[in-house]
Tab-separated table of C-alpha atoms in Angstrom:
chain	number	residue	atom	x	y	z
O	1	UNK	CA	9.852	-12.718	28.060
O	2	UNK	CA	8.288	-15.997	26.919
O	3	UNK	CA	6.949	-15.860	23.398
O	4	UNK	CA	3.231	-16.689	23.154
O	5	UNK	CA	2.332	-19.943	21.412
O	6	UNK	CA	1.202	-20.007	17.799
O	7	UNK	CA	-2.511	-19.360	17.275
O	8	UNK	CA	-3.211	-22.955	16.353
O	9	UNK	CA	-1.461	-24.254	19.468
O	10	UNK	CA	-3.364	-21.901	21.759
O	11	UNK	CA	-6.703	-22.853	20.272
O	12	UNK	CA	-5.803	-26.551	20.519
O	13	UNK	CA	-4.964	-26.175	24.207
O	14	UNK	CA	-8.330	-24.534	24.924
O	15	UNK	CA	-10.240	-27.249	23.153
O	16	UNK	CA	-8.328	-29.943	25.077
O	17	UNK	CA	-9.152	-28.213	28.358
O	18	UNK	CA	-12.838	-28.210	27.450
O	19	UNK	CA	-12.735	-31.896	26.557
O	20	UNK	CA	-10.979	-32.751	29.832
O	21	UNK	CA	-13.664	-31.028	31.872
O	22	UNK	CA	-16.358	-32.935	30.038
O	23	UNK	CA	-14.586	-36.236	30.683
O	24	UNK	CA	-14.465	-35.491	34.407
O	25	UNK	CA	-18.236	-35.641	34.621
O	26	UNK	CA	-19.355	-32.165	33.842
O	27	UNK	CA	-23.077	-31.973	33.432
O	28	UNK	CA	-23.936	-32.467	29.771
O	29	UNK	CA	-26.267	-29.504	29.946
O	30	UNK	CA	-23.240	-27.271	30.537
O	31	UNK	CA	-21.209	-28.654	27.656
O	32	UNK	CA	-22.821	-26.459	24.954
O	33	UNK	CA	-22.116	-23.410	27.096
O	34	UNK	CA	-18.512	-24.524	27.510
O	35	UNK	CA	-18.102	-24.961	23.781
O	36	UNK	CA	-19.698	-21.564	23.187
O	37	UNK	CA	-17.233	-20.027	25.613
O	38	UNK	CA	-14.334	-21.630	23.752
O	39	UNK	CA	-15.604	-20.228	20.463
O	40	UNK	CA	-15.942	-16.775	21.959
O	41	UNK	CA	-12.357	-16.854	23.220
O	42	UNK	CA	-11.134	-18.083	19.851
O	43	UNK	CA	-13.039	-15.391	17.973
O	44	UNK	CA	-13.182	-15.172	14.203
O	45	UNK	CA	-9.775	-16.537	13.119
O	46	UNK	CA	-10.820	-20.197	13.154
O	47	UNK	CA	-13.629	-19.423	10.759
O	48	UNK	CA	-11.310	-17.174	8.746
O	49	UNK	CA	-8.496	-19.679	8.290
O	50	UNK	CA	-7.872	-20.492	4.625
O	51	UNK	CA	-7.926	-24.267	4.462
O	52	UNK	CA	-7.361	-24.593	0.725
O	53	UNK	CA	-6.311	-21.877	-1.712
O	54	UNK	CA	-7.095	-22.583	-5.380
O	55	UNK	CA	-4.290	-22.191	-7.890
O	56	UNK	CA	-1.446	-23.637	-5.831
O	57	UNK	CA	0.166	-26.935	-6.774
O	58	UNK	CA	0.989	-27.441	-3.103
O	59	UNK	CA	-0.668	-25.753	-0.135
O	60	UNK	CA	1.648	-23.640	2.071
O	61	UNK	CA	3.227	-24.774	5.302
O	62	UNK	CA	2.240	-21.543	7.060
O	63	UNK	CA	-1.214	-20.518	8.252
O	64	UNK	CA	-3.185	-17.816	6.496
O	65	UNK	CA	-6.492	-16.139	7.236
O	66	UNK	CA	-8.968	-14.054	5.282
O	67	UNK	CA	-12.073	-12.333	6.564
O	68	UNK	CA	-13.473	-9.029	7.736
O	69	UNK	CA	-12.599	-6.460	10.377
O	70	UNK	CA	-15.762	-4.561	11.311
O	71	UNK	CA	-15.390	-0.845	12.037
O	72	UNK	CA	-17.610	2.218	12.512
O	73	UNK	CA	-20.782	0.166	12.750
O	74	UNK	CA	-21.456	-0.411	9.069
O	75	UNK	CA	-18.044	-0.785	7.427
O	76	UNK	CA	-16.373	-4.143	6.836
O	77	UNK	CA	-12.714	-4.070	5.802
O	78	UNK	CA	-11.375	-7.217	4.181
O	79	UNK	CA	-8.030	-8.512	5.438
O	80	UNK	CA	-5.695	-11.305	4.371
O	81	UNK	CA	-3.191	-12.317	7.044
O	82	UNK	CA	-0.247	-14.602	6.336
O	83	UNK	CA	1.854	-15.923	9.178
O	84	UNK	CA	5.624	-15.773	8.875
O	85	UNK	CA	7.237	-18.775	7.259
O	86	UNK	CA	9.751	-18.869	10.120
O	87	UNK	CA	8.832	-18.442	13.781
O	88	UNK	CA	5.512	-16.556	13.583
O	89	UNK	CA	5.445	-16.018	17.349
O	90	UNK	CA	8.814	-14.246	17.273
O	91	UNK	CA	8.386	-12.381	13.974
O	92	UNK	CA	7.053	-8.837	13.647
O	93	UNK	CA	3.573	-8.088	12.346
O	94	UNK	CA	3.676	-5.842	9.272
O	95	UNK	CA	0.631	-4.038	7.891
O	96	UNK	CA	0.691	-3.297	4.136
O	97	UNK	CA	-1.472	-0.646	2.461
O	98	UNK	CA	-1.619	0.052	-1.266
O	99	UNK	CA	-2.590	3.523	-2.362
O	100	UNK	CA	-4.869	5.119	-4.907
O	101	UNK	CA	-6.766	6.325	-2.989
O	102	UNK	CA	-9.073	3.438	-3.815
O	103	UNK	CA	-6.637	0.674	-4.812
O	104	UNK	CA	-6.527	-2.787	-3.296
O	105	UNK	CA	-3.725	-4.059	-1.077
O	106	UNK	CA	-4.259	-7.503	-2.600
O	107	UNK	CA	-2.359	-6.133	-5.581
O	108	UNK	CA	0.631	-5.858	-3.257
O	109	UNK	CA	0.071	-9.421	-2.112
O	110	UNK	CA	-0.435	-11.046	-5.531
O	111	UNK	CA	1.979	-9.031	-7.685
O	112	UNK	CA	4.617	-7.562	-5.367
O	113	UNK	CA	5.768	-9.262	-2.176
O	114	UNK	CA	3.234	-11.914	-1.178
O	115	UNK	CA	4.240	-15.579	-0.773
O	116	UNK	CA	2.568	-16.497	-4.061
O	117	UNK	CA	2.251	-14.439	-7.223
O	118	UNK	CA	-0.567	-14.532	-9.742
O	119	UNK	CA	0.313	-15.943	-13.172
O	120	UNK	CA	-0.856	-14.662	-16.543
O	121	UNK	CA	-3.504	-17.372	-16.874
O	122	UNK	CA	-5.491	-15.830	-14.017
O	123	UNK	CA	-5.840	-19.262	-12.440
O	124	UNK	CA	-2.488	-20.361	-11.036
O	125	UNK	CA	-0.203	-19.073	-8.304
O	126	UNK	CA	3.553	-19.573	-8.074
O	127	UNK	CA	5.554	-19.342	-4.877
O	128	UNK	CA	7.660	-16.209	-4.488
O	129	UNK	CA	11.126	-16.869	-2.993
O	130	UNK	CA	11.404	-13.176	-2.120
O	131	UNK	CA	8.146	-12.935	-0.195
O	132	UNK	CA	8.141	-10.562	2.739
O	133	UNK	CA	6.432	-13.210	4.863
O	134	UNK	CA	9.705	-15.138	4.850
O	135	UNK	CA	10.633	-12.887	7.789
O	136	UNK	CA	7.381	-11.236	8.930
O	137	UNK	CA	3.706	-11.874	9.612
O	138	UNK	CA	2.062	-9.902	6.794
O	139	UNK	CA	-1.346	-8.247	7.134
O	140	UNK	CA	-2.884	-6.920	3.896
O	141	UNK	CA	-5.858	-4.615	4.472
O	142	UNK	CA	-8.239	-3.491	1.723
O	143	UNK	CA	-9.036	0.078	2.710
O	144	UNK	CA	-11.184	2.138	2.723
O	145	UNK	CA	-14.592	0.461	2.453
O	146	UNK	CA	-15.518	0.117	-1.196
O	147	UNK	CA	-12.022	-1.062	-2.160
O	148	UNK	CA	-11.635	-4.647	-3.303
O	149	UNK	CA	-13.787	-6.926	-1.157
O	150	UNK	CA	-14.334	-4.308	1.577
O	151	UNK	CA	-17.824	-2.866	1.747
O	152	UNK	CA	-20.244	-0.733	3.736
O	153	UNK	CA	-23.782	-1.782	4.633
O	154	UNK	CA	-25.122	1.624	3.620
O	155	UNK	CA	-23.093	1.651	0.360
O	156	UNK	CA	-21.813	5.117	1.237
O	157	UNK	CA	-18.248	5.333	-0.028
O	158	UNK	CA	-17.625	9.047	0.449
O	159	UNK	CA	-14.600	9.387	2.734
O	160	UNK	CA	-11.466	11.389	3.496
O	161	UNK	CA	-7.947	11.059	4.927
O	162	UNK	CA	-8.998	11.491	8.551
O	163	UNK	CA	-11.852	8.997	8.414
O	164	UNK	CA	-9.645	6.454	6.660
O	165	UNK	CA	-6.895	6.727	9.269
O	166	UNK	CA	-9.467	6.293	12.047
O	167	UNK	CA	-11.071	3.254	10.418
O	168	UNK	CA	-7.673	1.703	9.709
O	169	UNK	CA	-6.811	2.172	13.375
O	170	UNK	CA	-10.110	0.586	14.458
O	171	UNK	CA	-9.427	-2.294	12.071
O	172	UNK	CA	-6.041	-2.826	13.706
O	173	UNK	CA	-7.646	-2.908	17.140
O	174	UNK	CA	-10.111	-5.499	15.880
O	175	UNK	CA	-7.294	-7.523	14.314
O	176	UNK	CA	-5.338	-7.732	17.563
O	177	UNK	CA	-8.567	-8.592	19.392
O	178	UNK	CA	-9.054	-11.536	17.040
O	179	UNK	CA	-5.361	-12.476	17.133
O	180	UNK	CA	-4.343	-11.660	20.733
O	181	UNK	CA	-1.300	-13.931	20.438
O	182	UNK	CA	0.280	-11.280	18.178
O	183	UNK	CA	-0.606	-8.204	20.252
O	184	UNK	CA	2.852	-7.948	21.839
O	185	UNK	CA	4.864	-8.601	18.680
O	186	UNK	CA	6.799	-5.770	17.115
O	187	UNK	CA	4.503	-3.929	14.711
O	188	UNK	CA	5.300	-1.943	11.559
O	189	UNK	CA	3.088	0.042	9.189
O	190	UNK	CA	4.114	-0.032	5.529
O	191	UNK	CA	2.651	0.979	2.192
O	192	UNK	CA	3.262	2.628	-1.146
O	193	UNK	CA	1.986	5.437	-3.383
O	194	UNK	CA	-1.002	7.119	-1.664
O	195	UNK	CA	0.092	4.937	1.240
O	196	UNK	CA	2.426	7.899	1.739
O	197	UNK	CA	-0.655	9.561	3.283
O	198	UNK	CA	-2.268	6.445	4.784
O	199	UNK	CA	0.837	5.237	6.647
O	200	UNK	CA	1.944	8.315	8.638
O	201	UNK	CA	-1.622	9.417	9.446
O	202	UNK	CA	-2.332	5.942	10.822
O	203	UNK	CA	0.996	5.850	12.672
O	204	UNK	CA	0.106	9.147	14.346
O	205	UNK	CA	-2.883	7.396	15.937
O	206	UNK	CA	-1.130	4.124	16.734
O	207	UNK	CA	1.798	5.797	18.491
O	208	UNK	CA	-0.685	7.063	21.118
O	209	UNK	CA	-1.862	3.506	21.857
O	210	UNK	CA	0.554	1.704	24.168
O	211	UNK	CA	-1.241	-1.617	23.614
O	212	UNK	CA	0.187	-1.761	20.071
O	213	UNK	CA	3.945	-2.319	19.906
O	214	UNK	CA	4.683	0.112	17.069
O	215	UNK	CA	8.326	0.118	16.007
O	216	UNK	CA	8.322	2.105	12.802
O	217	UNK	CA	6.988	2.820	9.325
O	218	UNK	CA	8.173	2.272	5.758
O	219	UNK	CA	6.800	4.121	2.732
O	220	UNK	CA	7.629	3.163	-0.842
O	221	UNK	CA	7.311	5.686	-3.676
O	222	UNK	CA	4.950	7.601	-1.448
O	223	UNK	CA	2.978	10.795	-1.845
O	224	UNK	CA	4.718	12.804	0.873
O	225	UNK	CA	4.230	16.338	-0.459
O	226	UNK	CA	2.128	17.374	-3.444
O	227	UNK	CA	4.193	20.514	-3.944
O	228	UNK	CA	7.556	18.746	-3.890
O	229	UNK	CA	6.254	15.884	-6.013
O	230	UNK	CA	4.923	18.204	-8.710
O	231	UNK	CA	7.928	20.514	-8.713
O	232	UNK	CA	10.447	17.676	-8.807
O	233	UNK	CA	8.621	15.816	-11.574
O	234	UNK	CA	9.336	18.609	-14.054
O	235	UNK	CA	13.056	18.319	-13.296
O	236	UNK	CA	12.812	14.512	-13.495
O	237	UNK	CA	11.103	14.746	-16.877
O	238	UNK	CA	13.641	17.168	-18.306
O	239	UNK	CA	16.722	15.308	-17.158
O	240	UNK	CA	15.279	12.026	-18.433
O	241	UNK	CA	14.938	13.493	-21.893
O	242	UNK	CA	11.159	14.021	-22.067
O	243	UNK	CA	10.826	17.781	-22.508
O	244	UNK	CA	13.426	19.112	-24.908
O	245	UNK	CA	15.429	22.321	-24.630
O	246	UNK	CA	12.756	24.714	-25.989
O	247	UNK	CA	10.043	23.718	-23.489
O	248	UNK	CA	12.588	23.629	-20.671
O	249	UNK	CA	13.782	27.136	-21.483
O	250	UNK	CA	10.175	28.394	-21.507
O	251	UNK	CA	9.453	26.718	-18.176
O	252	UNK	CA	12.548	28.387	-16.724
O	253	UNK	CA	11.477	31.734	-18.136
O	254	UNK	CA	7.834	31.713	-17.020
O	255	UNK	CA	7.867	29.540	-13.867
O	256	UNK	CA	11.163	30.460	-12.196
O	257	UNK	CA	12.435	33.530	-10.413
O	258	UNK	CA	15.695	34.145	-8.547
O	259	UNK	CA	16.741	30.524	-8.870
O	260	UNK	CA	13.460	29.113	-7.510
O	261	UNK	CA	10.873	27.393	-9.717
O	262	UNK	CA	7.192	26.942	-8.938
O	263	UNK	CA	5.499	24.394	-11.190
O	264	UNK	CA	2.929	23.535	-8.531
O	265	UNK	CA	0.500	26.451	-8.148
O	266	UNK	CA	2.017	29.172	-10.270
O	267	UNK	CA	-0.527	31.860	-11.219
O	268	UNK	CA	1.293	32.945	-14.378
O	269	UNK	CA	-0.804	31.758	-17.322
O	270	UNK	CA	2.283	31.286	-19.501
O	271	UNK	CA	3.679	28.986	-16.822
O	272	UNK	CA	0.491	26.938	-16.384
O	273	UNK	CA	0.268	26.429	-20.161
O	274	UNK	CA	3.823	25.012	-20.224
O	275	UNK	CA	3.148	22.862	-17.156
O	276	UNK	CA	0.096	21.479	-18.970
O	277	UNK	CA	2.437	20.493	-21.830
O	278	UNK	CA	4.572	18.603	-19.317
O	279	UNK	CA	1.471	16.875	-18.000
O	280	UNK	CA	0.492	15.744	-21.476
O	281	UNK	CA	3.984	14.366	-22.144
O	282	UNK	CA	4.209	12.535	-18.824
O	283	UNK	CA	0.669	11.166	-18.549
O	284	UNK	CA	-0.869	11.065	-22.011
O	285	UNK	CA	1.900	10.298	-24.497
O	286	UNK	CA	1.979	6.548	-23.878
O	287	UNK	CA	4.868	6.490	-21.402
O	288	UNK	CA	4.563	4.181	-18.423
O	289	UNK	CA	4.322	6.621	-15.513
O	290	UNK	CA	5.067	3.826	-13.037
O	291	UNK	CA	8.312	2.823	-14.763
O	292	UNK	CA	9.697	5.135	-17.428
O	293	UNK	CA	11.774	2.388	-19.025
O	294	UNK	CA	9.131	-0.342	-18.999
O	295	UNK	CA	6.632	-0.918	-21.830
O	296	UNK	CA	3.047	0.261	-21.429
O	297	UNK	CA	0.877	-2.826	-20.884
O	298	UNK	CA	-1.877	-2.885	-23.475
O	299	UNK	CA	-0.361	-0.049	-25.469
O	300	UNK	CA	-1.128	3.649	-25.184
O	301	UNK	CA	-4.236	3.951	-22.947
O	302	UNK	CA	-7.235	6.135	-23.635
O	303	UNK	CA	-8.784	8.126	-20.788
O	304	UNK	CA	-12.161	6.399	-20.873
O	305	UNK	CA	-13.320	3.178	-22.497
O	306	UNK	CA	-16.403	1.000	-22.273
O	307	UNK	CA	-16.455	-2.733	-21.613
O	308	UNK	CA	-19.953	-4.240	-21.554
O	309	UNK	CA	-21.586	-2.750	-18.439
O	310	UNK	CA	-18.376	-1.273	-17.104
O	311	UNK	CA	-17.019	2.228	-17.389
O	312	UNK	CA	-13.223	1.974	-17.338
O	313	UNK	CA	-11.371	5.088	-16.213
O	314	UNK	CA	-7.629	5.383	-16.708
O	315	UNK	CA	-6.512	7.469	-13.757
O	316	UNK	CA	-4.034	10.298	-14.149
O	317	UNK	CA	-2.942	9.903	-10.567
O	318	UNK	CA	-2.346	12.481	-7.851
O	319	UNK	CA	-0.408	15.006	-9.838
O	320	UNK	CA	-0.848	18.662	-10.802
O	321	UNK	CA	-4.107	18.457	-8.866
O	322	UNK	CA	-4.469	22.208	-8.717
O	323	UNK	CA	-4.435	22.695	-12.454
O	324	UNK	CA	-7.899	23.923	-13.595
O	325	UNK	CA	-8.512	21.380	-16.338
O	326	UNK	CA	-7.718	18.522	-13.965
O	327	UNK	CA	-10.653	19.609	-11.796
O	328	UNK	CA	-12.936	19.828	-14.844
O	329	UNK	CA	-11.853	16.345	-15.949
O	330	UNK	CA	-12.633	14.996	-12.486
O	331	UNK	CA	-16.157	16.426	-12.663
O	332	UNK	CA	-16.653	14.826	-16.077
O	333	UNK	CA	-15.591	11.454	-14.672
O	334	UNK	CA	-18.056	11.803	-11.798
O	335	UNK	CA	-20.944	12.437	-14.164
O	336	UNK	CA	-19.975	9.484	-16.348
O	337	UNK	CA	-19.538	7.186	-13.355
O	338	UNK	CA	-22.957	8.096	-11.967
O	339	UNK	CA	-24.770	6.626	-14.986
O	340	UNK	CA	-22.891	3.321	-15.081
O	341	UNK	CA	-23.663	0.278	-12.986
O	342	UNK	CA	-20.048	-0.654	-12.349
O	343	UNK	CA	-16.969	1.522	-12.463
O	344	UNK	CA	-13.377	0.436	-12.714
O	345	UNK	CA	-10.349	2.634	-12.183
O	346	UNK	CA	-7.409	1.265	-14.152
O	347	UNK	CA	-3.948	2.634	-13.383
O	348	UNK	CA	-2.372	3.428	-16.754
O	349	UNK	CA	0.013	0.951	-18.379
O	350	UNK	CA	-0.805	-1.803	-15.879
O	351	UNK	CA	-2.576	-5.089	-16.538
O	352	UNK	CA	-4.726	-6.333	-13.672
O	353	UNK	CA	-6.629	-8.925	-15.719
O	354	UNK	CA	-5.003	-11.982	-14.116
O	355	UNK	CA	-5.672	-10.802	-10.547
O	356	UNK	CA	-9.220	-9.763	-11.451
O	357	UNK	CA	-10.044	-13.121	-13.012
O	358	UNK	CA	-8.494	-15.044	-10.103
O	359	UNK	CA	-10.088	-13.099	-7.257
O	360	UNK	CA	-13.547	-13.184	-8.850
O	361	UNK	CA	-13.421	-16.944	-9.292
O	362	UNK	CA	-16.263	-18.207	-7.050
O	363	UNK	CA	-14.032	-20.933	-5.577
O	364	UNK	CA	-11.408	-18.337	-4.643
O	365	UNK	CA	-14.028	-16.058	-3.102
O	366	UNK	CA	-15.313	-19.007	-1.100
O	367	UNK	CA	-11.796	-19.921	0.048
O	368	UNK	CA	-11.238	-16.314	1.170
O	369	UNK	CA	-14.622	-16.165	2.964
O	370	UNK	CA	-15.748	-13.179	0.916
O	371	UNK	CA	-19.116	-11.781	1.973
O	372	UNK	CA	-21.985	-11.995	-0.529
O	373	UNK	CA	-22.433	-8.237	-0.138
O	374	UNK	CA	-18.942	-7.550	-1.530
O	375	UNK	CA	-18.762	-6.287	-5.096
O	376	UNK	CA	-16.719	-7.889	-7.835
O	377	UNK	CA	-13.032	-7.322	-7.133
O	378	UNK	CA	-11.284	-4.643	-9.186
O	379	UNK	CA	-7.775	-3.338	-8.652
O	380	UNK	CA	-8.978	0.213	-7.946
O	381	UNK	CA	-12.413	1.618	-7.179
O	382	UNK	CA	-13.380	4.701	-9.160
O	383	UNK	CA	-16.301	5.312	-6.792
O	384	UNK	CA	-13.950	5.545	-3.817
O	385	UNK	CA	-11.363	7.575	-5.713
O	386	UNK	CA	-13.773	10.123	-7.161
O	387	UNK	CA	-15.557	10.618	-3.824
O	388	UNK	CA	-12.374	10.846	-1.765
O	389	UNK	CA	-11.503	14.148	-0.071
O	390	UNK	CA	-7.774	14.711	0.291
O	391	UNK	CA	-7.137	16.717	3.442
O	392	UNK	CA	-3.339	16.657	3.674
O	393	UNK	CA	-1.000	18.332	1.206
O	394	UNK	CA	2.172	17.154	2.918
O	395	UNK	CA	3.201	14.835	5.727
O	396	UNK	CA	5.929	16.812	7.487
O	397	UNK	CA	3.933	17.252	10.692
O	398	UNK	CA	3.306	13.504	11.014
O	399	UNK	CA	6.911	12.546	10.242
O	400	UNK	CA	8.315	15.076	12.679
O	401	UNK	CA	5.974	13.808	15.389
O	402	UNK	CA	7.156	10.226	14.820
O	403	UNK	CA	10.819	11.199	14.679
O	404	UNK	CA	10.441	13.460	17.713
O	405	UNK	CA	9.478	10.470	19.832
O	406	UNK	CA	13.052	9.190	19.270
O	407	UNK	CA	11.983	5.546	19.282
O	408	UNK	CA	10.422	4.820	15.880
O	409	UNK	CA	12.474	4.050	12.812
O	410	UNK	CA	11.373	5.381	9.464
O	411	UNK	CA	12.246	4.188	5.954
O	412	UNK	CA	11.390	6.161	2.827
O	413	UNK	CA	12.307	4.224	-0.316
O	414	UNK	CA	11.852	4.919	-4.012
O	415	UNK	CA	12.336	3.109	-7.268
O	416	UNK	CA	14.369	5.634	-9.243
O	417	UNK	CA	12.547	5.389	-12.605
O	418	UNK	CA	9.024	5.994	-11.256
O	419	UNK	CA	7.260	9.168	-12.412
O	420	UNK	CA	4.067	8.771	-10.365
O	421	UNK	CA	5.838	9.574	-7.077
O	422	UNK	CA	9.386	10.278	-8.183
O	423	UNK	CA	12.474	9.778	-6.049
O	424	UNK	CA	13.614	13.389	-6.258
O	425	UNK	CA	10.452	14.749	-4.629
O	426	UNK	CA	10.686	12.257	-1.766
O	427	UNK	CA	14.387	13.025	-1.373
O	428	UNK	CA	13.558	16.732	-1.089
O	429	UNK	CA	10.854	15.856	1.429
O	430	UNK	CA	13.239	13.825	3.610
O	431	UNK	CA	15.834	16.600	3.493
O	432	UNK	CA	13.164	19.120	4.531
O	433	UNK	CA	12.737	17.266	7.831
O	434	UNK	CA	16.235	18.527	8.773
O	435	UNK	CA	17.277	15.478	10.751
O	436	UNK	CA	20.852	14.903	11.843
O	437	UNK	CA	22.848	13.033	9.191
O	438	UNK	CA	24.384	9.786	10.429
O	439	UNK	CA	25.632	8.264	7.149
O	440	UNK	CA	26.262	10.394	4.062
O	441	UNK	CA	24.761	9.339	0.751
O	442	UNK	CA	26.411	6.199	-0.613
O	443	UNK	CA	25.645	3.052	-2.564
O	444	UNK	CA	24.076	0.062	-0.847
O	445	UNK	CA	24.680	-3.541	-1.924
O	446	UNK	CA	22.749	-6.798	-1.975
O	447	UNK	CA	23.682	-10.389	-2.786
O	448	UNK	CA	22.613	-11.566	-6.222
O	449	UNK	CA	23.644	-15.197	-6.495
O	450	UNK	CA	27.431	-15.359	-6.254
O	451	UNK	CA	27.984	-11.631	-6.588
O	452	UNK	CA	27.173	-8.395	-4.866
O	453	UNK	CA	25.305	-5.759	-6.814
O	454	UNK	CA	24.505	-2.102	-6.260
O	455	UNK	CA	20.941	-1.894	-4.997
O	456	UNK	CA	20.792	1.887	-5.189
O	457	UNK	CA	21.742	4.737	-2.869
O	458	UNK	CA	21.096	5.407	0.794
O	459	UNK	CA	21.371	8.382	3.119
O	460	UNK	CA	20.800	7.780	6.816
O	461	UNK	CA	19.661	10.209	9.480
O	462	UNK	CA	18.748	9.696	13.139
O	463	UNK	CA	16.046	6.969	13.003
O	464	UNK	CA	15.378	7.817	9.340
O	465	UNK	CA	16.737	6.438	6.061
O	466	UNK	CA	16.142	7.457	2.462
O	467	UNK	CA	16.821	4.608	0.036
O	468	UNK	CA	16.643	4.470	-3.753
O	469	UNK	CA	16.318	1.174	-5.616
O	470	UNK	CA	18.229	1.289	-8.880
O	471	UNK	CA	16.250	0.536	-12.032
O	472	UNK	CA	12.947	0.049	-10.227
O	473	UNK	CA	9.656	1.790	-10.836
O	474	UNK	CA	6.671	2.505	-8.599
O	475	UNK	CA	6.196	-1.106	-7.464
O	476	UNK	CA	9.695	-1.845	-6.149
O	477	UNK	CA	9.162	-5.484	-5.051
O	478	UNK	CA	7.747	-6.325	-8.497
O	479	UNK	CA	10.658	-4.826	-10.402
O	480	UNK	CA	13.504	-5.689	-8.014
O	481	UNK	CA	12.279	-8.437	-5.656
O	482	UNK	CA	15.689	-9.519	-4.352
O	483	UNK	CA	16.840	-5.974	-3.624
O	484	UNK	CA	13.449	-5.135	-2.067
O	485	UNK	CA	13.564	-8.091	0.328
O	486	UNK	CA	17.134	-7.190	1.334
O	487	UNK	CA	16.103	-3.599	2.067
O	488	UNK	CA	12.977	-4.728	3.971
O	489	UNK	CA	14.998	-7.204	6.061
O	490	UNK	CA	17.568	-4.592	7.047
O	491	UNK	CA	14.804	-2.184	8.001
O	492	UNK	CA	12.976	-4.700	10.215
O	493	UNK	CA	16.154	-5.980	11.864
O	494	UNK	CA	17.690	-2.533	12.298
O	495	UNK	CA	20.719	-3.536	10.265
O	496	UNK	CA	22.898	-1.092	8.295
O	497	UNK	CA	21.722	-0.662	4.726
């Protein structure tokens, strides 16, 4: 099969054809129609191409695009597409989705695995030698509407898992309509955190569409099962020295029976009181829930703070969601948010100041073709998060459907010092799928300069791998960029881990 030409080459050929017809004596009255036809074939990408990106000492040698994918009539999802640094026509297209729900995928681009990373000054970008676009065409989508630069004409940001998966699918269809030269490339859906819900629910739709060449999915530190995540976190906390023997003994006494513990939805009041103690230790004691061994940026966060006209909410994440006081706290946040003009949702112990300053620079917004209707960029939208209805409690059905097709490969990977979506819960989840073991659990290695180092552990099943990344937290490519790129490369190229 002949690979299609690069987008720029195809557009150049069409323009040359139009010019040749004009030179052969075409009636000048038809020329505007010809040019209009060329523009229609080209679509939005020409207007979306980023010609100059502020903050870089030298502009990149690859093409990049930023604009909007219009879905469901009134919703406009912002995308940033970066062609592969090597052979875009022959490289896979990889969609990346950050989680939340309500957090921007541009955080993944600018702080994790994009080709350039934001610096502390909030003005400059430095090239990332471990960028995932060294081997893939990377598509970062800000989803759902209300996140980042994405917006809705009616300003209605109430949504749910099913609507988000549908709109993400419609955005993909629009993307391949605008970039038809990539429609036959291998395609992968990837994401992290609440992307553990976004990715498989989207894949379930895409696998039914033969026009999209889906090859597999990868989920990093994903929310795969609320029950397993909550239950495993208590074990994680104890064996990492957070709970102490007295609290652990009480948890065993009140929450466990016949060797099975239920920390998730236990009705015993003595149990729920002890689980609440765990929650306080994990989320409110000043520990970095995204990396237990990393410092907490900005110090110990408070739940709510005020900055000028902004209400800043420090999110407790997706955990112990069935505990009664968590629901009451959520209602309190809603009432506070309703009286403030602008609401920010700050993940605890993270510092998004540099990205926020950079992306709200008017020259950057202009370079990215951001619509005037878009709000100021924030890392996570409290309005989206607080109005989001979570419909799925676990993803087993979606994973089993993908694996049952026997043609999609699946990677579940976890930084092993993350508490937000801990490795043990995802390991339990993968084991619960009961797939045939191909390679027993072992270490995996990556090249670090002149030496090989242990990247973590891997267990491989039929078309499914569970990988841990040693010493990494929730954002694996940020903490361990070299190991992350190695893992990502082996996944895309179907190489042994």
